Short mmCIF file of C-alpha atoms in Angstrom, two decimals:
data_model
loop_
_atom_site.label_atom_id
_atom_site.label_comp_id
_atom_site.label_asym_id
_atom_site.label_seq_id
_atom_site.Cartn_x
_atom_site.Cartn_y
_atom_site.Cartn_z
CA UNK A 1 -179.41 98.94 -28.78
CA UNK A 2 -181.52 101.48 -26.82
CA UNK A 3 -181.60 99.62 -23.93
CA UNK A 4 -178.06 99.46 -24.24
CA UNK A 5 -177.37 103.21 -24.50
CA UNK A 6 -180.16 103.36 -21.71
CA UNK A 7 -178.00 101.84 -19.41
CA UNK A 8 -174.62 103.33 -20.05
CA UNK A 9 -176.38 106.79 -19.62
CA UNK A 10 -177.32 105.79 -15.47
CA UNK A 11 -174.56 106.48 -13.56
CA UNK A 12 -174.47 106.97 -9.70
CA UNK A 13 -172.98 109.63 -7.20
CA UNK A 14 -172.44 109.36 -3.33
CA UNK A 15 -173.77 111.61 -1.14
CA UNK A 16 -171.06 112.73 1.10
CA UNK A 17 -170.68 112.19 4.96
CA UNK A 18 -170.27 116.37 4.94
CA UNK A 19 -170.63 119.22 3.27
CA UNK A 20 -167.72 120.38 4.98
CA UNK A 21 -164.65 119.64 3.34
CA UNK A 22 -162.89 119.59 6.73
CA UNK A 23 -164.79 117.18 8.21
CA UNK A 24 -164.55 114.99 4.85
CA UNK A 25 -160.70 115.13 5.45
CA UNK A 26 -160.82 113.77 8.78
CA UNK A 27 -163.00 111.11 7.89
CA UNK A 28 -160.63 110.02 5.22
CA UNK A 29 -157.73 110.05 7.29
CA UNK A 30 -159.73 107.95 9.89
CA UNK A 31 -160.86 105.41 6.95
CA UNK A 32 -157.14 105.39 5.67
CA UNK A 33 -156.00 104.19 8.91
CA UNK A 34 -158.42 101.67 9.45
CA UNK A 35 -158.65 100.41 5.83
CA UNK A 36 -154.34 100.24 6.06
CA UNK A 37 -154.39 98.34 9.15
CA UNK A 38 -156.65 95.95 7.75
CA UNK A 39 -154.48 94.94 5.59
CA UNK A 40 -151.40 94.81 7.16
CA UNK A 41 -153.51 93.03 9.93
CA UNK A 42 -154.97 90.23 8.17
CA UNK A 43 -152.17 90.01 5.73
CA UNK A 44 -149.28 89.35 9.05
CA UNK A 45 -152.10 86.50 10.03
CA UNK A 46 -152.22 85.15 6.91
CA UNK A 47 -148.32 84.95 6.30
CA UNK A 48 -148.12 83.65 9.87
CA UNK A 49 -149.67 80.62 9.41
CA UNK A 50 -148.99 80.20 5.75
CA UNK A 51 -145.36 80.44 7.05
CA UNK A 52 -145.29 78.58 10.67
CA UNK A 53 -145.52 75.13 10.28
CA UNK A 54 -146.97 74.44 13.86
CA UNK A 55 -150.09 76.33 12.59
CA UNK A 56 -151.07 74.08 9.77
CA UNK A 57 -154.16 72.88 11.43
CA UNK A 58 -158.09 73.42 10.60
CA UNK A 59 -158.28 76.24 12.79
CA UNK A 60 -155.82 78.38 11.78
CA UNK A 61 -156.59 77.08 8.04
CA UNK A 62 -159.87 79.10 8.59
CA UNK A 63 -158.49 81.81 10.12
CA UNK A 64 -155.81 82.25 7.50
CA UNK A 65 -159.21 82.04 4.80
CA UNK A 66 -160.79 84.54 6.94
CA UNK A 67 -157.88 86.97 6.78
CA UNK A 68 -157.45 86.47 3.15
CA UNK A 69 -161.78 87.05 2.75
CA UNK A 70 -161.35 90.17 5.25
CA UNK A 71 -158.59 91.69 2.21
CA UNK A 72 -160.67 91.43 -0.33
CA UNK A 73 -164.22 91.97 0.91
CA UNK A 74 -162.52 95.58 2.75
CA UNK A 75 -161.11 96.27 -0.96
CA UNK A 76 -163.85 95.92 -2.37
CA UNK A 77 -165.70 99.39 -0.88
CA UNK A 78 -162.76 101.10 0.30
CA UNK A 79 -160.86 102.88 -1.91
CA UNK A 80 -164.18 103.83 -3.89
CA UNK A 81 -165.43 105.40 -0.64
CA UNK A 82 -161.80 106.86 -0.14
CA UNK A 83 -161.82 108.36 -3.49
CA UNK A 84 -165.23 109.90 -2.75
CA UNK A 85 -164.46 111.24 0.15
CA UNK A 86 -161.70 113.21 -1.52
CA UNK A 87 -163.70 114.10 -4.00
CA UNK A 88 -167.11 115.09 -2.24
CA UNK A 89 -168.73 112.78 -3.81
CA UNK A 90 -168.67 114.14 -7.25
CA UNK A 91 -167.18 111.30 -9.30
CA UNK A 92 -169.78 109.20 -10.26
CA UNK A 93 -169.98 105.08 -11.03
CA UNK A 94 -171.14 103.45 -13.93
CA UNK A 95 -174.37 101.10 -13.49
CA UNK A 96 -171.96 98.29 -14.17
CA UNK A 97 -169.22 99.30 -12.07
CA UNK A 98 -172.04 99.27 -8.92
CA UNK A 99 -173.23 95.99 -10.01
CA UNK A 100 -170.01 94.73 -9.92
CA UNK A 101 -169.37 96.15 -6.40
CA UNK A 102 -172.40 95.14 -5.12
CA UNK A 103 -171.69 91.56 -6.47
CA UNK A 104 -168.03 91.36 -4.53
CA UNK A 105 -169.36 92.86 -1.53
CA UNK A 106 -172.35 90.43 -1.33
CA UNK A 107 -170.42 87.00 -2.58
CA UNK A 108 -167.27 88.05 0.35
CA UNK A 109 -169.80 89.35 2.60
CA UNK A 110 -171.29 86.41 3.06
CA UNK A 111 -168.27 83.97 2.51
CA UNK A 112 -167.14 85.80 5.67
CA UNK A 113 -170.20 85.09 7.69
CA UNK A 114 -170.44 81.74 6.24
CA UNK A 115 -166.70 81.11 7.19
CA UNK A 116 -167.46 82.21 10.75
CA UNK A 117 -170.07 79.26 10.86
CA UNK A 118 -167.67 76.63 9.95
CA UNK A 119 -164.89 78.08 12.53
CA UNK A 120 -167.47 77.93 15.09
CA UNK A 121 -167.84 73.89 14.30
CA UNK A 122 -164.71 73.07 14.15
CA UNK A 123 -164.00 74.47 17.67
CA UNK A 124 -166.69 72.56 18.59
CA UNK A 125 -165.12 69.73 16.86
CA UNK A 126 -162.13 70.23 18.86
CA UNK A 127 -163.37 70.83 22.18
CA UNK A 128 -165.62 68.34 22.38
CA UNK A 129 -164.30 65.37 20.40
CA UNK A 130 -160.49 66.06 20.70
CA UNK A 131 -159.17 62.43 19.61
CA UNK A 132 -161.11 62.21 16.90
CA UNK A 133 -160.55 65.80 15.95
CA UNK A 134 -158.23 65.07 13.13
CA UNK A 135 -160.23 62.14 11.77
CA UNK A 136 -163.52 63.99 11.67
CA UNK A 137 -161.59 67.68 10.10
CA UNK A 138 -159.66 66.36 7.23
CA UNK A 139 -157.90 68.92 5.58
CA UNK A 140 -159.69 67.35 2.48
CA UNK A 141 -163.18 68.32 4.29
CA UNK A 142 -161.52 71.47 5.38
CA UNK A 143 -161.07 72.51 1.39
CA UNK A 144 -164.45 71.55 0.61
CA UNK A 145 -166.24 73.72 3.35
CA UNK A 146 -163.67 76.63 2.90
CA UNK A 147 -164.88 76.60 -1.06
CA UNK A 148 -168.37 75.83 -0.26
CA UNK A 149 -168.50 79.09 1.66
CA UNK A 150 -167.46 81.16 -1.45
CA UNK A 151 -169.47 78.78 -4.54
CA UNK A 152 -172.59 79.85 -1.55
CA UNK A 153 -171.91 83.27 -1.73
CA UNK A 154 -171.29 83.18 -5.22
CA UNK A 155 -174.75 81.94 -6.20
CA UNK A 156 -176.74 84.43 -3.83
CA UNK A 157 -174.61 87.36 -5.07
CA UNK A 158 -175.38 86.36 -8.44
CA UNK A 159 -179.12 86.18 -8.14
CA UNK A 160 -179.05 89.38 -5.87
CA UNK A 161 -177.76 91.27 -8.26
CA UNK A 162 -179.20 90.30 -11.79
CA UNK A 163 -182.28 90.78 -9.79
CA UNK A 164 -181.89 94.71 -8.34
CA UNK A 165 -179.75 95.48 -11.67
CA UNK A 166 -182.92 94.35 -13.89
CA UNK A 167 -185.22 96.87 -12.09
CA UNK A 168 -185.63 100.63 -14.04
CA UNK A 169 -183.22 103.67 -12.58
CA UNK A 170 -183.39 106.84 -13.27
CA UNK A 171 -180.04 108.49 -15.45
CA UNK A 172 -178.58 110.29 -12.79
CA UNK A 173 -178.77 108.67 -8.88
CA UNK A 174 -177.52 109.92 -5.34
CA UNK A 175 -176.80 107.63 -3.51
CA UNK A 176 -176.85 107.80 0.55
CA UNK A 177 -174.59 105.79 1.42
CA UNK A 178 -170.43 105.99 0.71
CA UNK A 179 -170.21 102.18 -1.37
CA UNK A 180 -173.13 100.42 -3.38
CA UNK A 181 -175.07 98.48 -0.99
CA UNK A 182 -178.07 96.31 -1.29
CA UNK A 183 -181.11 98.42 0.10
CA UNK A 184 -180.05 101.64 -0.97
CA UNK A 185 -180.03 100.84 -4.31
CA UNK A 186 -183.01 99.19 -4.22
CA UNK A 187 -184.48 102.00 -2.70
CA UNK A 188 -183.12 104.34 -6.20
CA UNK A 189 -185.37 101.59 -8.14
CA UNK A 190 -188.45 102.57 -9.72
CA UNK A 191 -190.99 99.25 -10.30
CA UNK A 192 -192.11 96.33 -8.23
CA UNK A 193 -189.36 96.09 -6.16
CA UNK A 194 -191.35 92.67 -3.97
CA UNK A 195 -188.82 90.46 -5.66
CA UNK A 196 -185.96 91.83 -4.85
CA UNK A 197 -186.64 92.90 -1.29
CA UNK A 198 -187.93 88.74 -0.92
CA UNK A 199 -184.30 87.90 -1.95
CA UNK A 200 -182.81 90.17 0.32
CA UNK A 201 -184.49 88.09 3.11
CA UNK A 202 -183.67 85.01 2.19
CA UNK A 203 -179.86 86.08 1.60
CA UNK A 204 -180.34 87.19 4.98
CA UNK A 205 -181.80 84.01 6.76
CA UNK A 206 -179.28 82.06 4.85
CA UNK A 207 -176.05 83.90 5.70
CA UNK A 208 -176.79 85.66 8.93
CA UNK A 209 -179.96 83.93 11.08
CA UNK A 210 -179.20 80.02 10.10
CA UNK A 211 -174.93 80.50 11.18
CA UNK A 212 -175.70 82.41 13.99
CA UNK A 213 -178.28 79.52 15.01
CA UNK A 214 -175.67 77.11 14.82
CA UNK A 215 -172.77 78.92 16.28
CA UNK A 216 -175.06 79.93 19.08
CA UNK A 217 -175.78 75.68 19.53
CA UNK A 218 -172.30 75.31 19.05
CA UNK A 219 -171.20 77.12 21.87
CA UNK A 220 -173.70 76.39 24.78
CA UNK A 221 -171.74 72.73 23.79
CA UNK A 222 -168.43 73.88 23.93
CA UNK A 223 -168.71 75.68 27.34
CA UNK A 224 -170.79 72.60 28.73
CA UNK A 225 -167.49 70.36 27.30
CA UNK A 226 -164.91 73.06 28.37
CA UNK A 227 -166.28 73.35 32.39
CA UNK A 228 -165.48 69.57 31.79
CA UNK A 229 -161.95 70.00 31.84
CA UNK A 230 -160.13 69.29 34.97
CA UNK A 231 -157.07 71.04 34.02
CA UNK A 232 -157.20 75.27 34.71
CA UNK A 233 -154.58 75.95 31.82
CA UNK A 234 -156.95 73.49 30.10
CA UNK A 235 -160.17 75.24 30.21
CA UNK A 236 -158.28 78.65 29.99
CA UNK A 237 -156.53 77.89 26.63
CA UNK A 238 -160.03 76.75 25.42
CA UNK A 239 -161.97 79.85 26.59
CA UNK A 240 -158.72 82.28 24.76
CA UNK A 241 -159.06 80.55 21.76
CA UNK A 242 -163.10 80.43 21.61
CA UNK A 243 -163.72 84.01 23.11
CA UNK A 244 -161.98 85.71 20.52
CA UNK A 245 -164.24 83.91 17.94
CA UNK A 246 -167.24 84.77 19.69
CA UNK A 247 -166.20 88.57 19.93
CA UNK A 248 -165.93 88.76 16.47
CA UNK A 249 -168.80 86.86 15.55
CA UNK A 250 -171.37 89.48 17.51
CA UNK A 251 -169.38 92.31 15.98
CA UNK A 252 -170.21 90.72 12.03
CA UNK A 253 -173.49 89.36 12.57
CA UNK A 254 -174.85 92.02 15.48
CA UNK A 255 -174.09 94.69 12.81
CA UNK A 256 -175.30 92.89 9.86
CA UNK A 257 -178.56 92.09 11.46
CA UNK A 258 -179.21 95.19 12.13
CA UNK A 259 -179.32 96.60 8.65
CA UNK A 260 -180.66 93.92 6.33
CA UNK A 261 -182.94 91.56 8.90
CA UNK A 262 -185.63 94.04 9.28
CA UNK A 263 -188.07 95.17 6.61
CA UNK A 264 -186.87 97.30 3.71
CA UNK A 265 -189.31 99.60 4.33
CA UNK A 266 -187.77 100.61 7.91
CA UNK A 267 -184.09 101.11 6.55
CA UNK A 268 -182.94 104.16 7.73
CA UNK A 269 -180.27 105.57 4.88
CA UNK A 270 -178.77 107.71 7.99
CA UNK A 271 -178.04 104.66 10.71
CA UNK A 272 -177.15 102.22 7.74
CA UNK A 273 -174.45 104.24 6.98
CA UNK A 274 -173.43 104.58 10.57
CA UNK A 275 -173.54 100.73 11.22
CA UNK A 276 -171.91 99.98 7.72
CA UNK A 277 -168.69 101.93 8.46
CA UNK A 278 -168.38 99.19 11.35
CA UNK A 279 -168.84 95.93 9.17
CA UNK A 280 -166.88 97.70 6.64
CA UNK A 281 -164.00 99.24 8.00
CA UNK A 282 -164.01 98.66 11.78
CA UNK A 283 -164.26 95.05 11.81
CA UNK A 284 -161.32 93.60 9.36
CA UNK A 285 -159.14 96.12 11.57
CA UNK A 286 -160.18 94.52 14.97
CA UNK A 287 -160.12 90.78 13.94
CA UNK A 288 -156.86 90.29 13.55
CA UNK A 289 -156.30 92.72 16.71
CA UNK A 290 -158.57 90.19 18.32
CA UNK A 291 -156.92 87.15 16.67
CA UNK A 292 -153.44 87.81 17.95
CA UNK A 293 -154.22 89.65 21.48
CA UNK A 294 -156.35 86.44 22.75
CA UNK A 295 -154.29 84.09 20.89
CA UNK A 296 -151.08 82.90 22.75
CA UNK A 297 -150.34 80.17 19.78
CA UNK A 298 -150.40 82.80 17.29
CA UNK A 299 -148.87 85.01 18.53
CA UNK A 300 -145.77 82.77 19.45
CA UNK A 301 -145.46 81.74 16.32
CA UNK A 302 -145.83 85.53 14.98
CA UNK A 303 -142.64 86.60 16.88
CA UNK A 304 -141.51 83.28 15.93
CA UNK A 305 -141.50 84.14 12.12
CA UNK A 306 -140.14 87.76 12.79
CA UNK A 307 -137.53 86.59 14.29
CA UNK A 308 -136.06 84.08 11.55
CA UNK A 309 -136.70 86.83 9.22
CA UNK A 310 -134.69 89.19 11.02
CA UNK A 311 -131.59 86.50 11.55
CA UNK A 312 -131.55 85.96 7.83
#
């Protein structure tokens, strides 16, 4: 019962970007934009293809997961941080509440990067088996690895969490950072925090160093396989559809890496934040910008959609 009462007593505030309100403001605008454009972004992909029969392949299966991941993992910090920035940071969150944001953020977080992994194999799929391309990605296989990602980063959110959320706080935290993240917190934590900090690593390895490994493998093979190609529309089609993958692959994982692959002890509250506002609200606004600039296909069958909606 004490314990109890112990733990409904911590709550948690976040420091603000700036004492001055002014500055606050225009940061919330800015983060308003971004976070509304996300949405609107990645939901107009995700309606595209759920809508457009021509795009009921693999690819654009993924993408269309990736979209809906990009929703939810965005909603999960911002309008918490939005609120906060309002507010100058003077609302607090219960030790649950963080928990549970920390839990979303990691399990989507690295569903996302996961995902990214799997898009970057079927494009190699594609490229450099194309007749057996439909054989080898059945949408059957394409469910499985599309849940895989998400059971994955349900189990390493999970243990991430009931491991930092065990450790002793103190009743009243400030936080440096504008959403609950992982070494932060941590950082708030009194006790042996070796655990923890061994779990962030191997979340790390898992969803960051071992996807980028294979997407990097994947792709000296697919530009090998697409300088194959005789045809010039050929091999430009192929590059369209692969570059804009590979731009926003460096964007997640270039970011992400630079925050939690590098000791805990050398996390600098003041450039975390920094690069965070990029994975957090930069990102989902650019990838479906990215998506549907490179993307002839997609966007074809964007105006495609508007305009049947229009006629009716």
């Amino acid at each position: 019962m004490g314990n109890e009462n112990r733990t409904k007593e911590i709550q948690f505030y976040f420091h603000p970007f700036s004492p001055i309100l002014e500055i606050q403001m225009l940061i919330f605008v800015a983060f308003l934009l971004m976070y509304v454009g996300s949405l609107i972004g990645n939901a107009t992909i995700f309606l595209t293809v759920w809508a457009e029969r021509s795009l009921h392949t693999p690819m654009y299966f993924f993408l269309a997961n990736l979209a809906a991941l990009e929703i939810f993992y965005s909603s999960t910090v911002a309008p918490l941080a939005l609120v906060n920035l309002l507010t100058m940071g003077r609302i607090p969150i219960s030790v649950t509440g963080c928990g549970a944001q920390m839990f979303f953020f990691v399990l989507l977080g690295s569903a996302d990067c996961i995902l990214l992994g799997i898009m970057a194999y079927d494009r190699f799929v594609a490229i450099r088996d194309p007749l057996r391309y439909s054989l080898i990605m059945r949408w059957q296989l394409c469910a499985q690895l599309a849940v895989g990602a998400l059971v994955l980063g349900f189990i390493l959110a999970l243990q991430l969490t009931v491991l930092i959320f065990h450790l002793p706080f103190c009743a009243h935290n400030r936080i440096p950072h504008f959403y609950c993240d992982v070494l932060p917190i941590l950082r708030l934590a009194f006790g042996d925090t070796r655990t923890p900090e061994a779990m962030i690593f191997i979340v790390s390895v898992i969803v960051l160093t071992i996807p980028f490994s294979l997407i990097s493998v994947s792709y000296i093979f697919i530009v090998a396989a697409i300088l194959k190609i005789r045809s010039t529309e050929g091999r430009r089609k192929a590059f369209s559809t692969c570059s804009s993958h590979l731009t926003v692959v460096l964007l997640q994982y270039g970011c992400c890496s630079l925050i939690y692959l590098r000791p805990s002890s050398s996390y600098n509250p003041e450039m975390g934040r920094v690069v965070s506002v990029v994975y957090t609200f930069v990102t989902p606004v650019l990838n479906p910008l990215i998506y549907s600039m490179r993307n002839q296909e997609l966007k074809d069958a964007l105006n495609k959609v508007m305009k049947r909606h229009l006629l009716n």
